[in-house]
PDB file of C-alpha atoms in Angstrom:
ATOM      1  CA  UNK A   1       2.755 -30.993 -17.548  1.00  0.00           C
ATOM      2  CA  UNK A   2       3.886 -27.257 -18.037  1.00  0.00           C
ATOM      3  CA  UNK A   3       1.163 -26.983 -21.155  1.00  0.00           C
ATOM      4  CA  UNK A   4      -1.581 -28.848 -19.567  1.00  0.00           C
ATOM      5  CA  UNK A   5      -0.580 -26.315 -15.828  1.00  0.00           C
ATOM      6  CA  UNK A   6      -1.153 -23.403 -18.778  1.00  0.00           C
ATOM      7  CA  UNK A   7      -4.175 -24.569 -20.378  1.00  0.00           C
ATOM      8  CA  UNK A   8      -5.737 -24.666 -16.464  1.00  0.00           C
ATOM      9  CA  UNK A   9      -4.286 -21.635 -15.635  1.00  0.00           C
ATOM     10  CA  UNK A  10      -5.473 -20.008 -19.148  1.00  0.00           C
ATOM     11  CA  UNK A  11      -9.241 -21.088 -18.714  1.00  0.00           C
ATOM     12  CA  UNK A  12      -8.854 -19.581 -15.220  1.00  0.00           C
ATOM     13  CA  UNK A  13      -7.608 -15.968 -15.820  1.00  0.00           C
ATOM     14  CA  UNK A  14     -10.153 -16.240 -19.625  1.00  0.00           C
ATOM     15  CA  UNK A  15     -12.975 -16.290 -17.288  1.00  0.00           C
ATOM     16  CA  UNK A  16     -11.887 -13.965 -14.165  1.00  0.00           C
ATOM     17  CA  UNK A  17     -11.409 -11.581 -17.065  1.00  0.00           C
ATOM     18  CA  UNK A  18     -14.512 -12.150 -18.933  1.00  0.00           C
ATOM     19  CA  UNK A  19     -16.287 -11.379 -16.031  1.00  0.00           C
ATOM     20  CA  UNK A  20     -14.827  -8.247 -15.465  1.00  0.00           C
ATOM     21  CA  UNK A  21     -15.409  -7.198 -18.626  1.00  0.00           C
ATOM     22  CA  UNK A  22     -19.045  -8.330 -18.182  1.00  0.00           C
ATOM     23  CA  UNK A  23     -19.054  -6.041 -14.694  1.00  0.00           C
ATOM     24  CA  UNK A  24     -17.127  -3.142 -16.545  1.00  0.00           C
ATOM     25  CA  UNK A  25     -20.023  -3.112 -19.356  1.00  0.00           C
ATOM     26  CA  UNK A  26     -22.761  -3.344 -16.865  1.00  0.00           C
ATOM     27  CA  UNK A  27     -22.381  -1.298 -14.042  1.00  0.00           C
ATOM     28  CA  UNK A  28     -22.078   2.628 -13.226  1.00  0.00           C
ATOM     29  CA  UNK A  29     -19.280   4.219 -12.401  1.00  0.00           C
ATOM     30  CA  UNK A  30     -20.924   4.681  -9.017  1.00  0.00           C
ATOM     31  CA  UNK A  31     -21.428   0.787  -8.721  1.00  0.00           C
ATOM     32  CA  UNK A  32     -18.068  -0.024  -9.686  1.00  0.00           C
ATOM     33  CA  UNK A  33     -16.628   2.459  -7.228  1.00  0.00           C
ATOM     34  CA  UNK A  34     -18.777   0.634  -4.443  1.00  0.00           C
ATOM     35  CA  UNK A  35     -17.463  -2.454  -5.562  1.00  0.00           C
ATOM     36  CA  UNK A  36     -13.713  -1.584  -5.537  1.00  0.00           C
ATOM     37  CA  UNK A  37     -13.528   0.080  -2.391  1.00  0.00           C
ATOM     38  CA  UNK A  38     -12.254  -2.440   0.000  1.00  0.00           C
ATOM     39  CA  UNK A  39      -9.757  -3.517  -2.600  1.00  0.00           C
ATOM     40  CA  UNK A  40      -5.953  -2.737  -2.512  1.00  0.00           C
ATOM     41  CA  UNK A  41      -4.761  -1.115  -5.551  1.00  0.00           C
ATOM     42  CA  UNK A  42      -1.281  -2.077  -4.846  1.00  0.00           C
ATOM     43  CA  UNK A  43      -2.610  -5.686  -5.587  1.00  0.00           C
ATOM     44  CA  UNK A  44      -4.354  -4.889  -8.542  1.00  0.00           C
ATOM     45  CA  UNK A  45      -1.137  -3.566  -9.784  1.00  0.00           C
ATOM     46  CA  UNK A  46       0.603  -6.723  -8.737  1.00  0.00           C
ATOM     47  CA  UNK A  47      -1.996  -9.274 -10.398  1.00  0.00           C
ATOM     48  CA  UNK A  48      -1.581  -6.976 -13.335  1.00  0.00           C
ATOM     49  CA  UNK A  49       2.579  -7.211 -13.637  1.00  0.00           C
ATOM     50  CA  UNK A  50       2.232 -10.945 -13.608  1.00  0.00           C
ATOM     51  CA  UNK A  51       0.756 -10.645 -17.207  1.00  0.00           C
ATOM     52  CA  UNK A  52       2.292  -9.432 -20.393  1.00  0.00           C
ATOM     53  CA  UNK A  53       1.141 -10.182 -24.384  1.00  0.00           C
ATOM     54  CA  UNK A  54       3.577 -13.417 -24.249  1.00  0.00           C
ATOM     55  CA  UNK A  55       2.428 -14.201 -21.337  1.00  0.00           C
ATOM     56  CA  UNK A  56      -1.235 -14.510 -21.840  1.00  0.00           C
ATOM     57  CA  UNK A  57      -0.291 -15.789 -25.144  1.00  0.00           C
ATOM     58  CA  UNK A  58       0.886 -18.778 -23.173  1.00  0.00           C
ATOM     59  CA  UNK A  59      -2.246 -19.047 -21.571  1.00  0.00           C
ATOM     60  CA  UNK A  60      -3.974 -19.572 -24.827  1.00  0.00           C
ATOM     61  CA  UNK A  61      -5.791 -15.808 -24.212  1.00  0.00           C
ATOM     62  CA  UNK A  62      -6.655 -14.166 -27.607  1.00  0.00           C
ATOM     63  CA  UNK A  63      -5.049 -10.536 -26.888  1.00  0.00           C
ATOM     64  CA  UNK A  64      -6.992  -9.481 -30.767  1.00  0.00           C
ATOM     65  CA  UNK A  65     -10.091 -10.381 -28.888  1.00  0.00           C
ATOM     66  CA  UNK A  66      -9.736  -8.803 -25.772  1.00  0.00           C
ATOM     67  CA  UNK A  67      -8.780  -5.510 -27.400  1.00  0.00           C
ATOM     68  CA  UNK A  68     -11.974  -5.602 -30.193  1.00  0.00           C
ATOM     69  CA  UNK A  69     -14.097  -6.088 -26.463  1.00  0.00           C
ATOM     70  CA  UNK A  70     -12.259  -3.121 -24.785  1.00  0.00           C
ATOM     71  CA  UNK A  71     -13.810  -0.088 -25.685  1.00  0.00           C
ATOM     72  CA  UNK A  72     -12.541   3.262 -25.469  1.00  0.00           C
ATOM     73  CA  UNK A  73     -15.544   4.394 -22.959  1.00  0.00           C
ATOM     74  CA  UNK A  74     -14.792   1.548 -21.210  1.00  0.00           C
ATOM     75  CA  UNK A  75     -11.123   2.962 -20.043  1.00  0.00           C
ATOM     76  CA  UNK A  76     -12.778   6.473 -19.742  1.00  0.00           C
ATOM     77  CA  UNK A  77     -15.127   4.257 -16.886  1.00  0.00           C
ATOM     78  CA  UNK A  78     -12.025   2.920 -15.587  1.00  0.00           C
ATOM     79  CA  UNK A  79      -9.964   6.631 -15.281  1.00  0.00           C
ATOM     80  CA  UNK A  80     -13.425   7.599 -13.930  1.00  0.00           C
ATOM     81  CA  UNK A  81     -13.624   4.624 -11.151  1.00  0.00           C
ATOM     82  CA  UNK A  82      -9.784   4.887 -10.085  1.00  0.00           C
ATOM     83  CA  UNK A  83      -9.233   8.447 -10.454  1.00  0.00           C
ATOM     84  CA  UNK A  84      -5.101   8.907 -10.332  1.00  0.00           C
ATOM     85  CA  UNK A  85      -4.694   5.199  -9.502  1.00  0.00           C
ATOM     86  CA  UNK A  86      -6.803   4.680 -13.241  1.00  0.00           C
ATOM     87  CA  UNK A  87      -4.089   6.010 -15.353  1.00  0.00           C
ATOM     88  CA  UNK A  88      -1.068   3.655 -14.385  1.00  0.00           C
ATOM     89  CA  UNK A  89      -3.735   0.611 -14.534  1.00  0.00           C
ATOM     90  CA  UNK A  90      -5.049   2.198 -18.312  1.00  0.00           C
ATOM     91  CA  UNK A  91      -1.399   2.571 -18.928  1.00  0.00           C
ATOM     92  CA  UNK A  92      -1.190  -1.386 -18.424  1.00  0.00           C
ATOM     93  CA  UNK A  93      -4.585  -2.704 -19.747  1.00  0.00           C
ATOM     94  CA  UNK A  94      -3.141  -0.665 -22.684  1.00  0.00           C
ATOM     95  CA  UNK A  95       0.053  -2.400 -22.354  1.00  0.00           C
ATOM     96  CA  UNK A  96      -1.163  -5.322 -23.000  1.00  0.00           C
ATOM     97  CA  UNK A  97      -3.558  -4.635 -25.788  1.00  0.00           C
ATOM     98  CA  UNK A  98      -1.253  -2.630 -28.093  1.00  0.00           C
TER      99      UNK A  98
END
């Protein structure tokens, strides 16, 4: 049951993921800003320490993949977005990349 609760759980944080990526590559910084504002970076950060390389390993996530998609403009956009908060999350995204 564990592998099959995974699998589910994989296919569901592949696609949240995918379409952040998606929203990362499309919009402006000034969009994305817009778009975050309501959201609490303190659970941002918490979503984010639920995950490590083993852990989305698990989950059947190609981490080779994900860092080949995750440019380094893209975590420039990110810094840019987040300001202060943006390092700690780049530090993470990075993390879990390298």
């Amino acid at each position: 049951m564990t592998d099959f609760s995974n699998y589910l759980q994989g296919q569901i944080t592949k696609k949240k993921i995918e379409k952040g990526l998606e929203i990362l590559h499309r919009e402006t910084p000034a969009e994305l800003k817009r778009r975050l504002q309501n959201i609490d970076i303190n659970e941002v950060f918490v979503k984010l320490n639920e995950y490590d390389k083993n852990r989305l390993r698990e989950l059947g996530i190609n981490v080779a993949e994900l860092k080949d998609r995750v440019s380094e403009s893209d975590i420039q956009k990110i810094r840019q977005v987040l300001g202060r908060d943006g390092d700690l999350v780049i530090k993470k995204i990075r993390n879990l990349l390298y």
